[in-house]
Amino acid sequence: MSGGAWVVVLVVRAALGSCAVLVLPWLLGEVSYVSLEPQASWDAGTLPRVAHMRTRSESIAHTYVQAVRRQFNLSSVLFCVALEESATLLVLVLLQHSYGDAVWIHRNWNFSLALMLTLIVLGLPLAACFLLCFSGGKKQKWNTSRAVGTTVLFLAWCWAFLRVPLPHSVVVATSGTTGFILARAGMLGVIMIATLSGSAAAGAICDSYENLVIRRRKRWRESDRRSAQESFQRACLDLQTAQSTAAQIEDAIQQEAPRSSWIPWSKSTKQRELQAIRTEIIGLEAMATTMRSDLDMIEEEERRARYQRTPLGRILLLGGHGFSAYCAFRLLQCVVNLVLLGYRAPSSDFVSAALAHAVRFFGVELDVALWAPRIGFLLVGGLIVLRMRVLLSTLAALIRSVSAGISAQFLVLFTAEVVCIYTLAALIQLHANVGTTNSSTNTLLATLPEFQRVFGALFDVVFLIVALLTNAYRWFQWQSDAFAAFAS
């Protein structure tokens, strides 16, 4: 590798790593918010909202530094590495158009791809199993039973990964262990991305329907917002008090002699008290989650009403409705592919191809067959990002039902897993046109399975099923709200 190539690689990786660290405070703020943890307060170092910027004396750089310093742990490090390596793979695909088949590009591609697969299969699942077993908001001593539980969970994950079925048409250019892992990771990635994008597409359509039809019938007052905010703050305060009490009781139980080791079925007074407080915490978490959803709905309605009074807001609302229209066309595209077109020949969705053709009207010459999958990749990524808070909130509720005190770090690990799997699935999707375009510019993507022929039908089926289930769930919510309003 020449000296200039080394400089390019180091600069790219340093820039991407810095961007990953800058993204971390935003993610930690979202995670703390949806997990109902005390770190969501302003004093915890998370970023303030726009409405509160004038009341905060520290600079944005100082806020970032404090947030990263207080929350930088193993989960955060793994997230930064996952984001940096995922972005590196995408940048290498772009650099190949400028540098061609340089040896240093292929070496960095192989290194980043191997590291990302290691994170998907080993690193992130092992860290998640460790958090599930060694739960709690404080440091815990080594416990053999917890170590065994971590090992069992990780072995169960490995067994399930090795049993992932593969399509008969899958052909991986790489061989050996890398090809074996890549094929199964790609299968899981396509299923996960189809699930996330399907739910996001259906959610965007339902949100537009609510804004255009349902929410026009409601008018919120300022007193309603203040009442909802005060109720949510009281619920969070009660939840923090209960969690602090539970932590104190856990410390007292650990300091006492383990009387339950000889009589496993007996419980001390503190253990029964701890169980009662944990039951109370579950109820408080459910109540706080409901209040937070109500507050979010009221604040979103206020923002939408303010946007409607400004030209920029009208443009943004129109763009949101246009994005919902894209989601509807994407659902139609899945049906057309399954019923009429099939998956033997590479094809792109209607909207991506139309956008690529539209760019050419502005005098920019684009290869539509090459750029349509990339536009589709960006649109699917936008779907996932726009619905990330809803996704994290749902996952946080599931995690809290299993174990308390670990949801924030677990959500960071889950986001890192989504980033890696989305990148892998996106690269596989970009491989859709290898063989139909200039193959000399696609030697990196040629090492991946071909998307349209191998995973196209799977993606569309999962996308449609999840979208239909999401629409059914939202319809049930609308009917329940209408019935409750009628009953009251």
CSV table of C-alpha atoms in Angstrom, one decimal:
chain,number,residue,atom,x,y,z
A,1,MET,CA,0.0,0.0,0.0
A,2,SER,CA,1.4,3.4,-1.0
A,3,GLY,CA,1.8,6.3,1.4
A,4,GLY,CA,-1.0,8.3,-0.3
A,5,ALA,CA,-3.4,5.3,0.1
A,6,TRP,CA,-2.5,5.0,3.8
A,7,VAL,CA,-3.3,8.7,4.3
A,8,VAL,CA,-6.7,8.3,2.6
A,9,VAL,CA,-7.5,5.3,4.8
A,10,LEU,CA,-6.5,6.9,8.0
A,11,VAL,CA,-8.3,10.2,7.2
A,12,VAL,CA,-11.5,8.4,6.2
A,13,ARG,CA,-11.5,6.1,9.3
A,14,ALA,CA,-10.7,9.0,11.6
A,15,ALA,CA,-13.4,11.2,10.2
A,16,LEU,CA,-16.0,8.4,10.4
A,17,GLY,CA,-14.9,7.5,13.9
A,18,SER,CA,-15.4,11.2,15.0
A,19,CYS,CA,-18.8,11.2,13.4
A,20,ALA,CA,-19.8,8.1,15.3
A,21,VAL,CA,-18.7,9.7,18.6
A,22,LEU,CA,-20.8,12.9,17.7
A,23,VAL,CA,-23.9,10.7,17.0
A,24,LEU,CA,-23.5,9.0,20.4
A,25,PRO,CA,-25.0,11.8,22.6
A,26,TRP,CA,-28.1,11.9,20.4
A,27,LEU,CA,-28.6,8.2,20.6
A,28,LEU,CA,-28.0,8.2,24.4
A,29,GLY,CA,-30.6,11.0,24.8
A,30,GLU,CA,-33.2,9.0,22.8
A,31,VAL,CA,-32.4,5.8,24.7
A,32,SER,CA,-32.6,7.5,28.1
A,33,TYR,CA,-35.9,9.0,27.0
A,34,VAL,CA,-37.6,5.8,25.9
A,35,SER,CA,-36.2,3.8,28.8
A,36,LEU,CA,-37.5,6.2,31.4
A,37,GLU,CA,-34.2,6.4,33.2
A,38,PRO,CA,-33.1,9.3,35.4
A,39,GLN,CA,-30.3,10.1,32.9
A,40,ALA,CA,-32.9,11.8,30.6
A,41,SER,CA,-32.7,15.0,32.7
A,42,TRP,CA,-30.8,18.0,31.5
A,43,ASP,CA,-28.2,17.6,34.2
A,44,ALA,CA,-27.2,14.2,33.0
A,45,GLY,CA,-25.4,15.7,30.0
A,46,THR,CA,-27.9,14.8,27.2
A,47,LEU,CA,-28.6,17.4,24.5
A,48,PRO,CA,-31.3,20.0,25.2
A,49,ARG,CA,-34.2,20.5,22.9
A,50,VAL,CA,-34.4,23.5,20.7
A,51,ALA,CA,-37.0,25.2,22.9
A,52,HIS,CA,-34.6,25.1,25.8
A,53,MET,CA,-31.4,26.2,24.0
A,54,ARG,CA,-31.6,29.8,25.3
A,55,THR,CA,-31.8,28.6,29.0
A,56,ARG,CA,-28.6,26.6,28.9
A,57,SER,CA,-25.3,28.4,29.4
A,58,GLU,CA,-22.9,25.6,28.3
A,59,SER,CA,-21.9,25.4,24.6
A,60,ILE,CA,-23.0,22.5,22.4
A,61,ALA,CA,-19.4,21.2,22.3
A,62,HIS,CA,-19.3,21.1,26.1
A,63,THR,CA,-22.7,19.3,26.2
A,64,TYR,CA,-21.3,16.7,23.8
A,65,VAL,CA,-18.2,16.2,25.8
A,66,GLN,CA,-20.1,15.8,29.1
A,67,ALA,CA,-22.6,13.4,27.5
A,68,VAL,CA,-19.9,11.2,26.0
A,69,ARG,CA,-17.8,11.2,29.2
A,70,ARG,CA,-20.6,10.2,31.5
A,71,GLN,CA,-22.1,7.5,29.2
A,72,PHE,CA,-19.0,6.0,27.5
A,73,ASN,CA,-19.1,2.3,28.4
A,74,LEU,CA,-18.7,-1.0,26.6
A,75,SER,CA,-22.1,-0.6,24.8
A,76,SER,CA,-21.2,2.9,23.6
A,77,VAL,CA,-17.7,1.7,22.4
A,78,LEU,CA,-19.3,-1.2,20.4
A,79,PHE,CA,-21.8,1.2,18.9
A,80,CYS,CA,-19.1,3.6,17.7
A,81,VAL,CA,-17.1,0.7,16.3
A,82,ALA,CA,-20.2,-0.7,14.5
A,83,LEU,CA,-21.1,2.7,13.0
A,84,GLU,CA,-17.6,3.5,12.0
A,85,GLU,CA,-17.0,0.1,10.2
A,86,SER,CA,-20.4,0.2,8.6
A,87,ALA,CA,-19.8,3.6,7.2
A,88,THR,CA,-16.3,2.6,6.1
A,89,LEU,CA,-17.8,-0.2,4.0
A,90,LEU,CA,-20.1,2.2,2.2
A,91,VAL,CA,-17.3,4.7,1.7
A,92,LEU,CA,-15.0,2.0,0.2
A,93,VAL,CA,-17.7,1.2,-2.4
A,94,LEU,CA,-17.7,4.8,-3.4
A,95,LEU,CA,-13.9,5.1,-3.4
A,96,GLN,CA,-13.6,2.1,-5.8
A,97,HIS,CA,-15.2,4.3,-8.5
A,98,SER,CA,-12.2,6.7,-8.1
A,99,TYR,CA,-9.3,4.3,-7.3
A,100,GLY,CA,-10.4,1.2,-9.2
A,101,ASP,CA,-9.4,-2.3,-8.0
A,102,ALA,CA,-6.6,-1.1,-5.7
A,103,VAL,CA,-5.2,-3.7,-3.4
A,104,TRP,CA,-5.6,-1.4,-0.3
A,105,ILE,CA,-9.3,-1.0,-1.0
A,106,HIS,CA,-9.8,-4.8,-1.1
A,107,ARG,CA,-7.7,-5.2,2.1
A,108,ASN,CA,-9.7,-2.6,4.0
A,109,TRP,CA,-13.0,-4.1,2.6
A,110,ASN,CA,-12.1,-7.6,3.8
A,111,PHE,CA,-11.0,-6.2,7.3
A,112,SER,CA,-14.1,-4.1,7.8
A,113,LEU,CA,-16.5,-6.8,6.5
A,114,ALA,CA,-14.9,-9.4,8.8
A,115,LEU,CA,-15.0,-7.1,11.8
A,116,MET,CA,-18.7,-6.2,11.1
A,117,LEU,CA,-19.6,-9.9,10.8
A,118,THR,CA,-17.8,-10.6,14.1
A,119,LEU,CA,-19.8,-7.9,15.8
A,120,ILE,CA,-23.1,-9.2,14.4
A,121,VAL,CA,-22.5,-12.8,15.3
A,122,LEU,CA,-20.2,-12.7,18.4
A,123,GLY,CA,-19.5,-9.3,19.9
A,124,LEU,CA,-22.9,-7.6,20.2
A,125,PRO,CA,-24.8,-10.8,21.1
A,126,LEU,CA,-22.3,-11.7,23.8
A,127,ALA,CA,-22.4,-8.3,25.3
A,128,ALA,CA,-26.3,-8.4,25.3
A,129,CYS,CA,-26.3,-11.8,27.0
A,130,PHE,CA,-23.9,-10.4,29.6
A,131,LEU,CA,-26.2,-7.5,30.3
A,132,LEU,CA,-29.3,-9.7,30.6
A,133,CYS,CA,-27.6,-11.9,33.2
A,134,PHE,CA,-25.6,-9.3,35.1
A,135,SER,CA,-28.4,-6.8,35.2
A,136,GLY,CA,-28.8,-3.9,37.6
A,137,GLY,CA,-27.7,-0.3,37.7
A,138,LYS,CA,-24.6,-1.0,39.8
A,139,LYS,CA,-21.5,-3.1,39.7
A,140,GLN,CA,-22.1,-6.7,40.7
A,141,LYS,CA,-19.7,-9.3,42.0
A,142,TRP,CA,-18.8,-12.3,40.0
A,143,ASN,CA,-21.6,-14.9,40.3
A,144,THR,CA,-21.1,-18.4,38.9
A,145,SER,CA,-24.8,-18.9,38.2
A,146,ARG,CA,-25.0,-15.6,36.2
A,147,ALA,CA,-21.9,-16.6,34.3
A,148,VAL,CA,-23.5,-19.9,33.4
A,149,GLY,CA,-26.6,-18.1,32.3
A,150,THR,CA,-24.6,-15.8,30.1
A,151,THR,CA,-22.9,-18.8,28.5
A,152,VAL,CA,-26.2,-20.7,28.0
A,153,LEU,CA,-27.8,-17.6,26.3
A,154,PHE,CA,-24.8,-17.1,24.0
A,155,LEU,CA,-24.7,-20.8,23.0
A,156,ALA,CA,-28.4,-20.7,22.4
A,157,TRP,CA,-27.9,-17.7,20.1
A,158,CYS,CA,-25.0,-19.5,18.3
A,159,TRP,CA,-27.2,-22.6,17.8
A,160,ALA,CA,-30.1,-20.5,16.4
A,161,PHE,CA,-27.7,-18.7,14.1
A,162,LEU,CA,-26.3,-21.9,12.7
A,163,ARG,CA,-29.9,-23.2,12.1
A,164,VAL,CA,-30.9,-20.2,10.0
A,165,PRO,CA,-32.3,-21.6,6.7
A,166,LEU,CA,-30.9,-20.3,3.4
A,167,PRO,CA,-32.6,-20.0,0.0
A,168,HIS,CA,-31.6,-22.7,-2.5
A,169,SER,CA,-30.5,-20.0,-4.9
A,170,VAL,CA,-28.0,-18.4,-2.6
A,171,VAL,CA,-24.5,-18.1,-4.1
A,172,VAL,CA,-21.7,-16.5,-2.1
A,173,ALA,CA,-18.6,-15.5,-3.9
A,174,THR,CA,-16.5,-15.9,-0.8
A,175,SER,CA,-15.8,-19.4,0.5
A,176,GLY,CA,-15.0,-20.9,3.9
A,177,THR,CA,-16.1,-19.5,7.2
A,178,THR,CA,-16.6,-16.0,5.9
A,179,GLY,CA,-19.0,-17.1,3.3
A,180,PHE,CA,-20.9,-19.4,5.7
A,181,ILE,CA,-21.4,-16.5,8.2
A,182,LEU,CA,-22.1,-13.9,5.5
A,183,ALA,CA,-24.9,-15.9,4.0
A,184,ARG,CA,-26.7,-16.4,7.3
A,185,ALA,CA,-26.1,-12.9,8.5
A,186,GLY,CA,-27.4,-11.6,5.2
A,187,MET,CA,-30.6,-13.7,5.6
A,188,LEU,CA,-31.1,-12.3,9.1
A,189,GLY,CA,-30.3,-8.8,7.9
A,190,VAL,CA,-32.9,-8.9,5.1
A,191,ILE,CA,-35.6,-10.2,7.4
A,192,MET,CA,-34.8,-7.5,10.0
A,193,ILE,CA,-34.7,-4.7,7.5
A,194,ALA,CA,-37.9,-5.8,5.9
A,195,THR,CA,-39.6,-6.0,9.3
A,196,LEU,CA,-38.3,-2.5,10.4
A,197,SER,CA,-39.1,-0.8,7.0
A,198,GLY,CA,-42.5,-2.6,6.7
A,199,SER,CA,-43.6,-1.3,10.1
A,200,ALA,CA,-42.1,2.1,9.4
A,201,ALA,CA,-43.9,2.4,6.1
A,202,ALA,CA,-47.3,1.4,7.6
A,203,GLY,CA,-46.7,3.7,10.5
A,204,ALA,CA,-46.0,6.6,8.1
A,205,ILE,CA,-49.2,6.0,6.2
A,206,CYS,CA,-51.2,5.8,9.4
A,207,ASP,CA,-49.6,9.0,10.7
A,208,SER,CA,-50.6,10.9,7.6
A,209,TYR,CA,-54.1,9.6,7.9
A,210,GLU,CA,-54.2,10.7,11.5
A,211,ASN,CA,-52.9,14.2,10.6
A,212,LEU,CA,-55.4,14.6,7.8
A,213,VAL,CA,-58.5,13.0,9.2
A,214,ILE,CA,-58.4,12.0,12.9
A,215,ARG,CA,-56.4,14.8,14.6
A,216,ARG,CA,-58.3,17.6,12.8
A,217,ARG,CA,-61.2,16.7,15.1
A,218,LYS,CA,-59.2,17.3,18.2
A,219,ARG,CA,-58.0,20.7,19.6
A,220,TRP,CA,-55.6,20.8,22.4
A,221,ARG,CA,-55.3,23.6,24.9
A,222,GLU,CA,-52.2,24.9,26.7
A,223,SER,CA,-53.6,23.7,30.0
A,224,ASP,CA,-53.8,20.2,28.5
A,225,ARG,CA,-50.1,20.2,27.6
A,226,ARG,CA,-49.1,21.5,31.1
A,227,SER,CA,-51.3,18.9,32.8
A,228,ALA,CA,-49.8,16.1,30.7
A,229,GLN,CA,-46.3,17.3,31.3
A,230,GLU,CA,-46.8,17.6,35.1
A,231,SER,CA,-48.4,14.1,35.3
A,232,PHE,CA,-45.5,12.6,33.3
A,233,GLN,CA,-42.9,14.3,35.6
A,234,ARG,CA,-44.7,13.1,38.7
A,235,ALA,CA,-44.8,9.5,37.3
A,236,CYS,CA,-41.1,9.6,36.5
A,237,LEU,CA,-40.3,10.9,40.0
A,238,ASP,CA,-42.3,8.1,41.6
A,239,LEU,CA,-40.6,5.6,39.3
A,240,GLN,CA,-37.1,6.9,40.3
A,241,THR,CA,-38.0,6.8,44.0
A,242,ALA,CA,-39.2,3.2,43.6
A,243,GLN,CA,-36.1,2.2,41.7
A,244,SER,CA,-33.9,3.8,44.3
A,245,THR,CA,-35.7,1.9,47.1
A,246,ALA,CA,-35.4,-1.4,45.2
A,247,ALA,CA,-31.7,-0.8,44.8
A,248,GLN,CA,-31.2,-0.2,48.5
A,249,ILE,CA,-33.1,-3.3,49.4
A,250,GLU,CA,-31.0,-5.3,46.9
A,251,ASP,CA,-27.8,-4.0,48.6
A,252,ALA,CA,-29.2,-5.0,52.0
A,253,ILE,CA,-30.1,-8.5,50.8
A,254,GLN,CA,-26.6,-9.0,49.3
A,255,GLN,CA,-25.0,-7.9,52.6
A,256,GLU,CA,-27.1,-10.3,54.6
A,257,ALA,CA,-26.1,-14.0,55.0
A,258,PRO,CA,-27.6,-16.1,52.2
A,259,ARG,CA,-30.2,-17.9,54.3
A,260,SER,CA,-32.0,-19.0,51.1
A,261,SER,CA,-29.1,-21.2,50.0
A,262,TRP,CA,-30.2,-24.0,52.4
A,263,ILE,CA,-34.0,-23.5,52.0
A,264,PRO,CA,-34.4,-22.3,48.4
A,265,TRP,CA,-38.2,-21.9,48.6
A,266,SER,CA,-38.2,-19.6,51.6
A,267,LYS,CA,-38.1,-15.8,51.3
A,268,SER,CA,-37.1,-13.3,53.8
A,269,THR,CA,-39.1,-10.2,54.6
A,270,LYS,CA,-36.8,-8.0,52.5
A,271,GLN,CA,-37.1,-10.4,49.5
A,272,ARG,CA,-40.9,-10.2,49.7
A,273,GLU,CA,-40.7,-6.4,50.0
A,274,LEU,CA,-38.4,-6.3,47.0
A,275,GLN,CA,-40.8,-8.4,45.0
A,276,ALA,CA,-43.6,-6.0,45.9
A,277,ILE,CA,-41.6,-3.0,44.9
A,278,ARG,CA,-40.7,-4.6,41.6
A,279,THR,CA,-44.3,-5.2,40.9
A,280,GLU,CA,-45.0,-1.5,41.7
A,281,ILE,CA,-42.2,-0.5,39.4
A,282,ILE,CA,-43.7,-2.4,36.5
A,283,GLY,CA,-47.0,-0.6,37.0
A,284,LEU,CA,-45.3,2.8,37.3
A,285,GLU,CA,-43.3,2.1,34.1
A,286,ALA,CA,-46.5,1.3,32.2
A,287,MET,CA,-48.2,4.4,33.5
A,288,ALA,CA,-45.2,6.6,32.7
A,289,THR,CA,-45.0,5.2,29.2
A,290,THR,CA,-48.6,5.9,28.6
A,291,MET,CA,-48.3,9.5,29.9
A,292,ARG,CA,-45.2,10.0,27.8
A,293,SER,CA,-47.1,8.9,24.7
A,294,ASP,CA,-49.9,11.3,25.5
A,295,LEU,CA,-47.4,14.1,26.0
A,296,ASP,CA,-45.7,13.3,22.8
A,297,MET,CA,-49.0,13.3,20.9
A,298,ILE,CA,-49.9,16.7,22.3
A,299,GLU,CA,-46.5,18.3,21.6
A,300,GLU,CA,-46.5,16.8,18.1
A,301,GLU,CA,-50.0,18.3,17.5
A,302,GLU,CA,-48.7,21.7,18.7
A,303,ARG,CA,-45.7,21.5,16.4
A,304,ARG,CA,-47.8,20.5,13.5
A,305,ALA,CA,-50.2,23.4,14.2
A,306,ARG,CA,-47.3,25.9,14.3
A,307,TYR,CA,-45.8,24.5,11.1
A,308,GLN,CA,-49.1,24.9,9.3
A,309,ARG,CA,-48.8,28.7,9.8
A,310,THR,CA,-45.4,29.0,8.1
A,311,PRO,CA,-44.4,28.4,4.5
A,312,LEU,CA,-41.6,26.1,5.5
A,313,GLY,CA,-43.9,24.1,7.7
A,314,ARG,CA,-46.3,23.6,4.9
A,315,ILE,CA,-43.5,22.4,2.7
A,316,LEU,CA,-42.3,20.0,5.5
A,317,LEU,CA,-45.9,18.7,6.0
A,318,LEU,CA,-46.2,18.2,2.2
A,319,GLY,CA,-42.9,16.3,2.2
A,320,GLY,CA,-44.2,14.1,5.0
A,321,HIS,CA,-47.3,13.3,3.1
A,322,GLY,CA,-45.2,12.7,0.0
A,323,PHE,CA,-43.1,10.2,2.0
A,324,SER,CA,-46.3,8.4,3.0
A,325,ALA,CA,-47.3,8.2,-0.6
A,326,TYR,CA,-43.9,6.6,-1.4
A,327,CYS,CA,-44.6,4.1,1.4
A,328,ALA,CA,-48.0,3.3,-0.3
A,329,PHE,CA,-46.3,2.8,-3.7
A,330,ARG,CA,-43.6,0.6,-2.0
A,331,LEU,CA,-46.4,-1.7,-0.7
A,332,LEU,CA,-47.9,-1.8,-4.2
A,333,GLN,CA,-44.4,-2.6,-5.6
A,334,CYS,CA,-44.1,-5.6,-3.4
A,335,VAL,CA,-47.5,-6.9,-4.6
A,336,VAL,CA,-46.6,-6.4,-8.2
A,337,ASN,CA,-43.2,-8.2,-7.7
A,338,LEU,CA,-44.9,-11.1,-6.0
A,339,VAL,CA,-47.8,-11.5,-8.5
A,340,LEU,CA,-46.5,-10.3,-11.9
A,341,LEU,CA,-42.8,-9.4,-12.3
A,342,GLY,CA,-41.0,-12.1,-10.3
A,343,TYR,CA,-37.4,-12.0,-9.2
A,344,ARG,CA,-35.3,-13.6,-12.0
A,345,ALA,CA,-34.4,-10.3,-13.5
A,346,PRO,CA,-33.0,-7.3,-11.5
A,347,SER,CA,-35.5,-4.5,-11.0
A,348,SER,CA,-35.9,-1.4,-8.9
A,349,ASP,CA,-39.0,0.1,-7.3
A,350,PHE,CA,-41.0,2.6,-9.3
A,351,VAL,CA,-40.3,5.6,-7.1
A,352,SER,CA,-36.5,5.2,-7.0
A,353,ALA,CA,-36.4,4.8,-10.8
A,354,ALA,CA,-38.6,7.9,-11.1
A,355,LEU,CA,-36.4,10.0,-8.8
A,356,ALA,CA,-33.3,8.9,-10.8
A,357,HIS,CA,-35.0,10.0,-14.0
A,358,ALA,CA,-36.1,13.2,-12.4
A,359,VAL,CA,-32.5,14.1,-11.5
A,360,ARG,CA,-31.6,13.9,-15.2
A,361,PHE,CA,-34.0,16.7,-16.1
A,362,PHE,CA,-31.7,19.0,-14.1
A,363,GLY,CA,-28.8,18.3,-16.4
A,364,VAL,CA,-27.2,15.6,-14.2
A,365,GLU,CA,-26.3,12.5,-16.1
A,366,LEU,CA,-27.0,9.4,-14.0
A,367,ASP,CA,-27.0,5.7,-14.8
A,368,VAL,CA,-30.6,5.0,-13.7
A,369,ALA,CA,-30.0,1.2,-13.4
A,370,LEU,CA,-27.0,2.0,-11.1
A,371,TRP,CA,-28.5,4.8,-9.0
A,372,ALA,CA,-32.1,3.5,-8.5
A,373,PRO,CA,-31.0,0.8,-5.9
A,374,ARG,CA,-28.9,3.4,-4.1
A,375,ILE,CA,-31.9,5.8,-3.9
A,376,GLY,CA,-34.0,2.9,-2.6
A,377,PHE,CA,-31.4,2.2,0.0
A,378,LEU,CA,-31.5,5.8,1.2
A,379,LEU,CA,-35.3,5.8,1.4
A,380,VAL,CA,-35.4,2.6,3.4
A,381,GLY,CA,-32.8,4.0,5.7
A,382,GLY,CA,-35.0,7.1,6.1
A,383,LEU,CA,-37.9,4.9,7.1
A,384,ILE,CA,-35.9,3.2,9.8
A,385,VAL,CA,-34.4,6.5,11.2
A,386,LEU,CA,-37.8,8.2,11.3
A,387,ARG,CA,-39.3,5.3,13.3
A,388,MET,CA,-36.3,4.7,15.6
A,389,ARG,CA,-37.9,6.3,18.7
A,390,VAL,CA,-41.0,4.1,18.3
A,391,LEU,CA,-38.8,1.0,17.8
A,392,LEU,CA,-36.6,1.8,20.8
A,393,SER,CA,-39.7,2.5,23.0
A,394,THR,CA,-41.3,-0.8,22.1
A,395,LEU,CA,-38.1,-2.7,22.7
A,396,ALA,CA,-37.5,-1.0,26.0
A,397,ALA,CA,-40.9,-2.1,27.2
A,398,LEU,CA,-40.1,-5.7,26.3
A,399,ILE,CA,-36.7,-5.5,28.0
A,400,ARG,CA,-38.1,-4.0,31.2
A,401,SER,CA,-40.5,-7.0,31.4
A,402,VAL,CA,-37.5,-9.3,31.5
A,403,SER,CA,-35.0,-7.4,33.7
A,404,ALA,CA,-34.7,-4.0,35.2
A,405,GLY,CA,-31.9,-1.5,35.0
A,406,ILE,CA,-30.3,-2.7,31.7
A,407,SER,CA,-32.6,-1.4,29.1
A,408,ALA,CA,-30.5,1.7,28.1
A,409,GLN,CA,-27.3,-0.2,27.5
A,410,PHE,CA,-29.2,-3.0,25.8
A,411,LEU,CA,-30.9,-0.5,23.5
A,412,VAL,CA,-27.5,0.9,22.5
A,413,LEU,CA,-26.4,-2.6,21.6
A,414,PHE,CA,-29.5,-3.3,19.7
A,415,THR,CA,-29.1,-0.1,17.7
A,416,ALA,CA,-25.5,-1.1,16.9
A,417,GLU,CA,-26.8,-4.5,15.7
A,418,VAL,CA,-29.4,-2.7,13.5
A,419,VAL,CA,-26.7,-0.5,12.1
A,420,CYS,CA,-24.5,-3.5,11.1
A,421,ILE,CA,-27.3,-5.6,9.8
A,422,TYR,CA,-28.8,-2.7,7.9
A,423,THR,CA,-25.5,-1.9,6.3
A,424,LEU,CA,-25.0,-5.6,5.3
A,425,ALA,CA,-28.5,-5.8,3.9
A,426,ALA,CA,-28.1,-2.5,2.1
A,427,LEU,CA,-24.8,-3.6,0.5
A,428,ILE,CA,-26.5,-6.8,-0.6
A,429,GLN,CA,-29.4,-4.8,-2.1
A,430,LEU,CA,-26.9,-2.6,-3.9
A,431,HIS,CA,-25.5,-5.8,-5.5
A,432,ALA,CA,-28.8,-6.1,-7.3
A,433,ASN,CA,-27.4,-4.7,-10.6
A,434,VAL,CA,-24.0,-6.4,-10.6
A,435,GLY,CA,-23.8,-8.1,-13.9
A,436,THR,CA,-26.1,-5.6,-15.6
A,437,THR,CA,-23.8,-2.6,-15.2
A,438,ASN,CA,-20.0,-2.2,-15.6
A,439,SER,CA,-18.7,-5.1,-13.5
A,440,SER,CA,-15.3,-3.4,-13.1
A,441,THR,CA,-16.8,-1.0,-10.6
A,442,ASN,CA,-18.6,-3.6,-8.6
A,443,THR,CA,-15.9,-6.1,-7.6
A,444,LEU,CA,-16.4,-5.4,-3.9
A,445,LEU,CA,-20.2,-5.9,-4.1
A,446,ALA,CA,-19.6,-9.0,-6.2
A,447,THR,CA,-18.3,-10.7,-3.0
A,448,LEU,CA,-21.9,-10.5,-1.6
A,449,PRO,CA,-25.0,-12.6,-2.4
A,450,GLU,CA,-27.2,-11.2,-5.2
A,451,PHE,CA,-30.3,-9.5,-3.7
A,452,GLN,CA,-33.0,-9.6,-6.3
A,453,ARG,CA,-32.8,-13.3,-7.2
A,454,VAL,CA,-31.9,-14.6,-3.7
A,455,PHE,CA,-33.6,-12.4,-1.1
A,456,GLY,CA,-36.1,-10.3,-3.2
A,457,ALA,CA,-39.2,-12.5,-2.5
A,458,LEU,CA,-38.3,-12.9,1.2
A,459,PHE,CA,-38.0,-9.1,1.6
A,460,ASP,CA,-41.3,-8.4,-0.1
A,461,VAL,CA,-43.2,-11.1,1.8
A,462,VAL,CA,-41.9,-10.0,5.2
A,463,PHE,CA,-42.5,-6.3,4.3
A,464,LEU,CA,-46.1,-6.9,3.3
A,465,ILE,CA,-46.9,-9.1,6.4
A,466,VAL,CA,-45.4,-6.6,8.9
A,467,ALA,CA,-47.1,-3.7,7.2
A,468,LEU,CA,-50.5,-5.4,7.3
A,469,LEU,CA,-50.1,-6.3,10.9
A,470,THR,CA,-49.0,-2.7,11.8
A,471,ASN,CA,-52.1,-1.3,10.0
A,472,ALA,CA,-54.4,-3.7,11.7
A,473,TYR,CA,-52.9,-2.7,15.1
A,474,ARG,CA,-53.3,1.0,14.4
A,475,TRP,CA,-56.9,0.4,13.2
A,476,PHE,CA,-57.6,-1.4,16.5
A,477,GLN,CA,-56.2,1.6,18.4
A,478,TRP,CA,-58.4,4.0,16.5
A,479,GLN,CA,-61.5,2.0,17.2
A,480,SER,CA,-60.6,1.7,20.9
A,481,ASP,CA,-60.0,5.4,21.2
A,482,ALA,CA,-63.3,6.1,19.4
A,483,PHE,CA,-65.2,3.7,21.7
A,484,ALA,CA,-63.6,5.2,24.8
A,485,ALA,CA,-64.4,8.8,23.6
A,486,PHE,CA,-68.0,7.7,22.9
A,487,ALA,CA,-68.3,6.0,26.3
A,488,SER,CA,-67.1,9.0,28.1
